[in-house]
Coordinates of C-alpha atoms (C1' of nucleotides) and ligand atoms in Angstrom, one line a residue:
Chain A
X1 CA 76.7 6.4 -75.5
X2 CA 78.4 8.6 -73.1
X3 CA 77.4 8.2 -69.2
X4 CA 75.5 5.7 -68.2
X5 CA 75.8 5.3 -64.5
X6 CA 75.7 7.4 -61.7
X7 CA 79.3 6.7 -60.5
X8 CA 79.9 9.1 -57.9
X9 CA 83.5 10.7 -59.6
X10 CA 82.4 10.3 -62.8
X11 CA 84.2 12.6 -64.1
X12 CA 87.7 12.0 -62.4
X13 CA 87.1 8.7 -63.8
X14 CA 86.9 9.6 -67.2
X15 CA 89.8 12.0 -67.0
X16 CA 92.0 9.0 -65.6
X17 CA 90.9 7.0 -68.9
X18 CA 91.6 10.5 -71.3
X19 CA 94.7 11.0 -69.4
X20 CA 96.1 7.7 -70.7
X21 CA 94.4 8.2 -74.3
X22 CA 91.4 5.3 -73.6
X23 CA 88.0 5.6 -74.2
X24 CA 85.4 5.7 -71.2
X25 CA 83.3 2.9 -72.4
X26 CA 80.2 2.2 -71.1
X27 CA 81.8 -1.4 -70.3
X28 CA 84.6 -0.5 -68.6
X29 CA 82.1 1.8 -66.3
X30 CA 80.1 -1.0 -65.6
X31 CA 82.9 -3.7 -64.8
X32 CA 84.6 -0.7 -62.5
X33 CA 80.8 0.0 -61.0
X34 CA 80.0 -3.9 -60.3
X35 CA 83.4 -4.0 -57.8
X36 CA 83.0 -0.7 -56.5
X37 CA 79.5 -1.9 -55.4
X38 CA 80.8 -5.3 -54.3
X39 CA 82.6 -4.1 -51.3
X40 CA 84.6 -7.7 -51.7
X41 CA 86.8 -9.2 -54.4
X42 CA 84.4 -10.8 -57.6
X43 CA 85.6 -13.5 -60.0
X44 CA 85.6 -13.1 -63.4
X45 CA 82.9 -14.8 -63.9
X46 CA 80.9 -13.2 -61.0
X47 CA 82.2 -9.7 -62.4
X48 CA 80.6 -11.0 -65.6
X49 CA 77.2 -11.8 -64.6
X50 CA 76.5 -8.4 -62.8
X51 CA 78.1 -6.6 -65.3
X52 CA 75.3 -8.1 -68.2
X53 CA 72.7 -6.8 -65.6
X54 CA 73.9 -3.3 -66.1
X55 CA 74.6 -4.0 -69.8
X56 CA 73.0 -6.6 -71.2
X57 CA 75.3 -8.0 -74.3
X58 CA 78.6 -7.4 -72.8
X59 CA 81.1 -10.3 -73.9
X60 CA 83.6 -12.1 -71.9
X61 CA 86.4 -11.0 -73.6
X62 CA 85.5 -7.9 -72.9
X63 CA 85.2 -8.2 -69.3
X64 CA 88.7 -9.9 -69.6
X65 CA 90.0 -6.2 -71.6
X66 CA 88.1 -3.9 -69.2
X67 CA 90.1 -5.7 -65.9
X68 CA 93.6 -5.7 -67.8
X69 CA 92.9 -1.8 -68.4
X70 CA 91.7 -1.0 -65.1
X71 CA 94.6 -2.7 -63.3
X72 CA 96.8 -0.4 -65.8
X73 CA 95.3 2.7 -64.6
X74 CA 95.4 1.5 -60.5
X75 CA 91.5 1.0 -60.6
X76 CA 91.7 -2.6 -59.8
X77 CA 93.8 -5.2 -58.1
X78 CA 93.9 -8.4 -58.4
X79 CA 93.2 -10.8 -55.3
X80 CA 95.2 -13.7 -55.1
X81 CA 93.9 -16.9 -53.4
X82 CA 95.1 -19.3 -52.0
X83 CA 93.9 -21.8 -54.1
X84 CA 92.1 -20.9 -57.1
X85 CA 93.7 -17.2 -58.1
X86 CA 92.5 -14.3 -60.0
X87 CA 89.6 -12.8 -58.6
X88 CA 89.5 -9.1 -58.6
X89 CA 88.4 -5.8 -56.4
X90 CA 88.7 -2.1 -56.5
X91 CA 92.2 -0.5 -55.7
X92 CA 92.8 1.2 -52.6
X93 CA 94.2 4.7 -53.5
X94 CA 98.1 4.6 -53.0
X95 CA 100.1 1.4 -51.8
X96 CA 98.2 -0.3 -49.3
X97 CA 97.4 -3.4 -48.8
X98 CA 93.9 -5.4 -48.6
X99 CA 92.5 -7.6 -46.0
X100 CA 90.5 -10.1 -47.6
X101 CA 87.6 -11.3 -44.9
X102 CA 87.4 -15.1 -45.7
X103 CA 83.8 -15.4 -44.0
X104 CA 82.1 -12.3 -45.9
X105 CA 84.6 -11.7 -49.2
X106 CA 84.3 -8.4 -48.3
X107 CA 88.2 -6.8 -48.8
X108 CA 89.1 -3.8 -46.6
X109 CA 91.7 -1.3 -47.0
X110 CA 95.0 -1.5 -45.4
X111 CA 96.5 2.2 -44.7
X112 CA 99.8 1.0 -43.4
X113 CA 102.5 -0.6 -45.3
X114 CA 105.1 -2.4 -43.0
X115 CA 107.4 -2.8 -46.1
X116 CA 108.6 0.4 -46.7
X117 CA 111.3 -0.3 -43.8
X118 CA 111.6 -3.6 -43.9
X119 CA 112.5 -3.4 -47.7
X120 CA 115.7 -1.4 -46.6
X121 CA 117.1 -2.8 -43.9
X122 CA 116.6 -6.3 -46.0
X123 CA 118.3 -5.2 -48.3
X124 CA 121.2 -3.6 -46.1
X125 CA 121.2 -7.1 -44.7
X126 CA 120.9 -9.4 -47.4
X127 CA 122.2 -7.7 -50.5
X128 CA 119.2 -8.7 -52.4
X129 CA 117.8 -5.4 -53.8
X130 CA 114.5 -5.6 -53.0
X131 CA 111.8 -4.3 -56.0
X132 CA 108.4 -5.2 -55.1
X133 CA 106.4 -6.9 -52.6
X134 CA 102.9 -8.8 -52.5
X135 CA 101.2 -9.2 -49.3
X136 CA 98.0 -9.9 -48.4
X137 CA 96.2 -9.8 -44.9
X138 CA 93.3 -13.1 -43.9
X139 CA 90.8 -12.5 -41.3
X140 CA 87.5 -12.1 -39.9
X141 CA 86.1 -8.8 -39.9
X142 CA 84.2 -7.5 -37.4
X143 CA 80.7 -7.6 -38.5
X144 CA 81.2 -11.1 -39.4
X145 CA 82.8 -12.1 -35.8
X146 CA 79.6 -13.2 -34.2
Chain B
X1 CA 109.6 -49.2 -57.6
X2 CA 110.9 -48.6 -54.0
X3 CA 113.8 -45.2 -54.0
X4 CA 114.8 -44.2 -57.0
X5 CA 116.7 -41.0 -56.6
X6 CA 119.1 -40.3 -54.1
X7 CA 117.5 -37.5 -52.5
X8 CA 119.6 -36.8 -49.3
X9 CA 117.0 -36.8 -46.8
X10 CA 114.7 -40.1 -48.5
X11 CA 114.3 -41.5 -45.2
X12 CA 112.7 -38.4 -43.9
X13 CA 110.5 -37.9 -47.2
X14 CA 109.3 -41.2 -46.8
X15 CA 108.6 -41.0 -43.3
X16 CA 106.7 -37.8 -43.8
X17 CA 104.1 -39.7 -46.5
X18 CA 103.5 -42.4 -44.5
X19 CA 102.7 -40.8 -41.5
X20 CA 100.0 -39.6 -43.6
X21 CA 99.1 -42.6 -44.6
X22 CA 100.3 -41.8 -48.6
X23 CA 102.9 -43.8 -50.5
X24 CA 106.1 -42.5 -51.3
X25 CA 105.9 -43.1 -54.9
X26 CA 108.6 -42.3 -57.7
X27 CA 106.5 -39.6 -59.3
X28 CA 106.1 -37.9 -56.1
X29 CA 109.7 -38.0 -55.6
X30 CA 110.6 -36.5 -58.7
X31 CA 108.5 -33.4 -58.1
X32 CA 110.1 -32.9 -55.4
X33 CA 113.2 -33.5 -56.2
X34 CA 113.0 -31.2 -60.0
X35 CA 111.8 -28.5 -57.3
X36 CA 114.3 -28.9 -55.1
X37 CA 117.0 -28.8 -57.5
X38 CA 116.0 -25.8 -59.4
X39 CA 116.0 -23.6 -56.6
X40 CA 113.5 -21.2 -58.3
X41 CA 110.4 -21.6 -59.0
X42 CA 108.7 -23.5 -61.8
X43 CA 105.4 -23.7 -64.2
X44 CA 103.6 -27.0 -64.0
X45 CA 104.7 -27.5 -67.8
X46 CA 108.3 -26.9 -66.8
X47 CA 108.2 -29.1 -63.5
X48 CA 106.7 -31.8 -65.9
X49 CA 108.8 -31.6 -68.5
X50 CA 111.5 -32.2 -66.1
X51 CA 109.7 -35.0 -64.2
X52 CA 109.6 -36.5 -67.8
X53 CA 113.5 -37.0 -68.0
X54 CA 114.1 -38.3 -64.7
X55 CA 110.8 -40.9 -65.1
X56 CA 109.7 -41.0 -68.7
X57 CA 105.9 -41.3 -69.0
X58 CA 104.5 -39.3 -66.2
X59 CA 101.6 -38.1 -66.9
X60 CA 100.3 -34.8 -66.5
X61 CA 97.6 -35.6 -64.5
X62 CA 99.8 -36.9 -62.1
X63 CA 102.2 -33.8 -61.5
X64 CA 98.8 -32.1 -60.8
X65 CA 98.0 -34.7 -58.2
X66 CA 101.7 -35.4 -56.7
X67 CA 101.6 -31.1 -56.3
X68 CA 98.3 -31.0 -54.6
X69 CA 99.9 -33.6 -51.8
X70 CA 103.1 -32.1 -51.7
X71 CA 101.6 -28.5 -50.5
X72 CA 99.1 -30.4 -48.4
X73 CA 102.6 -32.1 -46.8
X74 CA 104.1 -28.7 -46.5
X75 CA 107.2 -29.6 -48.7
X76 CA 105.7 -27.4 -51.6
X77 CA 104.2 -24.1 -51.9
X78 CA 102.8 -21.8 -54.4
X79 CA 104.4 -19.4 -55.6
X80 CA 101.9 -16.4 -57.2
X81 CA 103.2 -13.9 -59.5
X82 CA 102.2 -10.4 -60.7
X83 CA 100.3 -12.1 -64.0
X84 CA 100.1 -15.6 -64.4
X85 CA 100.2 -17.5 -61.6
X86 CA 100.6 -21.2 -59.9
X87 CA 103.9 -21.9 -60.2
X88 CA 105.5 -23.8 -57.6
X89 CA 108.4 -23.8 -55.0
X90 CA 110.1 -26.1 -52.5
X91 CA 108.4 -25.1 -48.8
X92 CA 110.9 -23.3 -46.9
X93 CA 110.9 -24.9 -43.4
X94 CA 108.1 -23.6 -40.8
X95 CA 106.7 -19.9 -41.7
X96 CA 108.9 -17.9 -44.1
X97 CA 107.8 -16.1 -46.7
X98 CA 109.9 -16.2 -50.3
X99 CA 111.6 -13.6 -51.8
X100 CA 112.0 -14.0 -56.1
X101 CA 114.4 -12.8 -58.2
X102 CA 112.7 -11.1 -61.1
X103 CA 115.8 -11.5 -63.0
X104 CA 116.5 -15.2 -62.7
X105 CA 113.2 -17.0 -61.0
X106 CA 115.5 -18.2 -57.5
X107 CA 113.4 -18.0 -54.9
X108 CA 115.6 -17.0 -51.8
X109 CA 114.3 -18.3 -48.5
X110 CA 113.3 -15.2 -45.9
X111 CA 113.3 -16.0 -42.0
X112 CA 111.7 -13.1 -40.4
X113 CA 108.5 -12.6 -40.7
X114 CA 107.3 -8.7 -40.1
X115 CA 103.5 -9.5 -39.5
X116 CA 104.4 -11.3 -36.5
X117 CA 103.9 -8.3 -34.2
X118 CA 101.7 -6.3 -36.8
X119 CA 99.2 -8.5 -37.1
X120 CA 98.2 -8.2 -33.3
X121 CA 98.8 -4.3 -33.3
X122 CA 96.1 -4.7 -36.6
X123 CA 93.9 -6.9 -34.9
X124 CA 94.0 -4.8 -31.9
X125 CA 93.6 -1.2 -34.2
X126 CA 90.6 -2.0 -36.5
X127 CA 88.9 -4.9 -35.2
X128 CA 89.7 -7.4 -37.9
X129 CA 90.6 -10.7 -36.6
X130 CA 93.9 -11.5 -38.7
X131 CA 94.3 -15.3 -38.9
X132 CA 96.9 -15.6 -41.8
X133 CA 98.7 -13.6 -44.2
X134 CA 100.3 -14.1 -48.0
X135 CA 103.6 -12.1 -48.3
X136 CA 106.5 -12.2 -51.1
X137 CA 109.1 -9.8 -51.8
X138 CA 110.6 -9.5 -56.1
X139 CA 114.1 -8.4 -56.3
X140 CA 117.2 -8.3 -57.8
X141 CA 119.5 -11.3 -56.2
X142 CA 123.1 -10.7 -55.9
X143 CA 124.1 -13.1 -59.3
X144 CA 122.1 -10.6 -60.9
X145 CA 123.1 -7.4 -59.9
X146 CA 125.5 -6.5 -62.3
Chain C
dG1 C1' 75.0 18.5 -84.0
dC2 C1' 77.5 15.9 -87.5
dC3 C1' 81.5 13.6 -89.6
dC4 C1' 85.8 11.1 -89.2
dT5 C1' 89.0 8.0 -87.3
dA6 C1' 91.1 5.1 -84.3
dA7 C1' 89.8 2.5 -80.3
dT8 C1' 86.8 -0.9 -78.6
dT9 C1' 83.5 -4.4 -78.8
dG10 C1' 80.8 -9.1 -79.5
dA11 C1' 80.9 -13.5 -81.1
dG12 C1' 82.9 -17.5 -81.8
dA13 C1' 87.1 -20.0 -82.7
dA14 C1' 91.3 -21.4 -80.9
dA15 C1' 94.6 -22.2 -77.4
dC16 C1' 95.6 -23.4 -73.1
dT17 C1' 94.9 -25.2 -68.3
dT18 C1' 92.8 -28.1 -65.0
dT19 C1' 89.9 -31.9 -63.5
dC20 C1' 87.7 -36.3 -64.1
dT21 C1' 87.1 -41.2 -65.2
dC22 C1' 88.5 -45.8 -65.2
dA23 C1' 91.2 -49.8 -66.0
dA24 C1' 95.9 -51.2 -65.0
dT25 C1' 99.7 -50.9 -62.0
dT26 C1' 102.3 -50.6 -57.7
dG27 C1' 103.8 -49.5 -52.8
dT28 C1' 103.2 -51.3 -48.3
dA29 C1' 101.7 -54.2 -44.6
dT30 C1' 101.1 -58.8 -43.3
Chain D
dA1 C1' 104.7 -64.1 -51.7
dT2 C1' 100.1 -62.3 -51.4
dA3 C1' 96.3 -59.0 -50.9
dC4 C1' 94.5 -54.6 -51.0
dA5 C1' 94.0 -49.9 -51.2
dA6 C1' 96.3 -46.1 -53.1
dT7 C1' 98.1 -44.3 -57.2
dT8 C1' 99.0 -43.9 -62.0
dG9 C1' 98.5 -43.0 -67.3
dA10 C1' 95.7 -41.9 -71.0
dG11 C1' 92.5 -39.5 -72.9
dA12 C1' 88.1 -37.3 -72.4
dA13 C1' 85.8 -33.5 -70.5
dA14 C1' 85.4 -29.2 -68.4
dG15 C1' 86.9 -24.8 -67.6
dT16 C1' 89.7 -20.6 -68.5
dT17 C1' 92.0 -17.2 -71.2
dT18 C1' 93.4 -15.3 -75.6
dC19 C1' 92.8 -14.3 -80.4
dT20 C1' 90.6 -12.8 -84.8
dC21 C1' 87.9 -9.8 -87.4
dA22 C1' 83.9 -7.4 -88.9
dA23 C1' 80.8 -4.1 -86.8
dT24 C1' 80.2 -0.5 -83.6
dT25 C1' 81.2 3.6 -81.0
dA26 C1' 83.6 7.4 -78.1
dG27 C1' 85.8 11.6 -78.6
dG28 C1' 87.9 15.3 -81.3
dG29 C1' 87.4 18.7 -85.0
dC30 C1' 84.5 21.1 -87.8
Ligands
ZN1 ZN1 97.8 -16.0 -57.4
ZN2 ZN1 83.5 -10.4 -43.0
ZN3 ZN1 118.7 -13.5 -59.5
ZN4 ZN1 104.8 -14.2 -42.1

DNA sequence: GCCCTAATTGAGAAACTTTCTCAATTGTAT
DNA sequence: ATACAATTGAGAAAGTTTCTCAATTAGGGC
């Protein structure tokens, strides 16, 4: 079928799948296209609905594949809520952090990470050799502080 | 029923349901108290299959419900992992965040919390409005390092 | 451009998780 | 002790995620 959309890197896209030895399915495109577009984290079944207006047909399950494979490849992240988890949104490039606007949805990128330091001196302190951290920012953004 | 388990701070538990106008009932204790002794976190199943031996009978339903109030009480919180999440952790006392050991599940209470000061500089730098935060760290514990 | 092959997909079943309903029970205040 | 509203257990219902397998397809080699 070959490309279907007009994702702007197409092409680094589909290396990053070749790189990895995966195929640069139509699907995966469109699940990747629908949270690029977004602008703001999508649940599955949100991610599903928009992605059957791009490609009409797609199954769940597939949708449920394409995330699990983009997460591999640092496409996606996953958004956790505070109740009700699991919605999704397109990776920031790097370790960074997103800041989830809980008026708009929309989820904007967070450059800094305050952990890098922290990680050390907490482990200095505590002996606890620190591995991984999860953090997540909650706010208003601007256009939505009216 | 009246107290059944000889949690060391009953008369504070108690207190803290009825000022909320709940009862302190025996399933609700035994959540807490298979949370506070496991000093990690658990899976619902876990946490009920544990609730089951102190107080045969519980239903599931119920472990849902006595959950939902504990968090709402601030005794309990969620913990969320990588993949899979909602399991559950005794609420360390005012804001901390958790650290987990990816080796053996403890969740080790932490008492600073970095986004004190970065959330105004953040606020301040883009704009956003930052009105809450979700942090955890995974490590390695000390028992575990070896 | 046309095969070949392994990767991927769609559909539905199956497994699993969470919520709901309602009659029976029970904690608490009086 | 009694009354009442809150809570519970059981099972149904709803919702979510994973699995299975035959059919399809992307990508590499010719
Ligand atoms: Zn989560
Ligand atoms: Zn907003
Ligand atoms: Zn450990
Ligand atoms: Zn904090």
């Amino acid at each position: 079928m070959g490309k279907l959309f007009s994702i702007n890197n197409y092409n680094e896209i589909k290396e990053i799948f070749h790189d990895k030895g995966l195929k640069c399915t139509p699907q995966r495109q469109a699940v990747l296209k629908v949270l690029q577009e977004s602008k703001g984290y999508l649940s599955i079944s949100k991610i599903h609905r928009n992605v059957k207006e791009l490609l009409p047909g797609t199954g769940l399950a597939t949708v449920y594949r394409s995330l699990e494979t983009l997460i591999e490849l640092n496409l996606v992240v996953k958004v956790h809520l505070e109740d009700g988890c699991h919605s999704y949104a397109v990776a920031p490039k790097g370790h960074r952090h997103p800041i989830v606007c809980t008026d708009c949805n929309r989820v904007i990128d967070y450059t800094e990470c305050p952990m890098e330091d922290l990680s050390k001196k907490l482990t200095k302190d505590t002996g606890i050799l620190i591995q991984n951290h999860f953090l997540q920012l909650f706010g208003t953004c601007k256009q939505c502080q009216t």
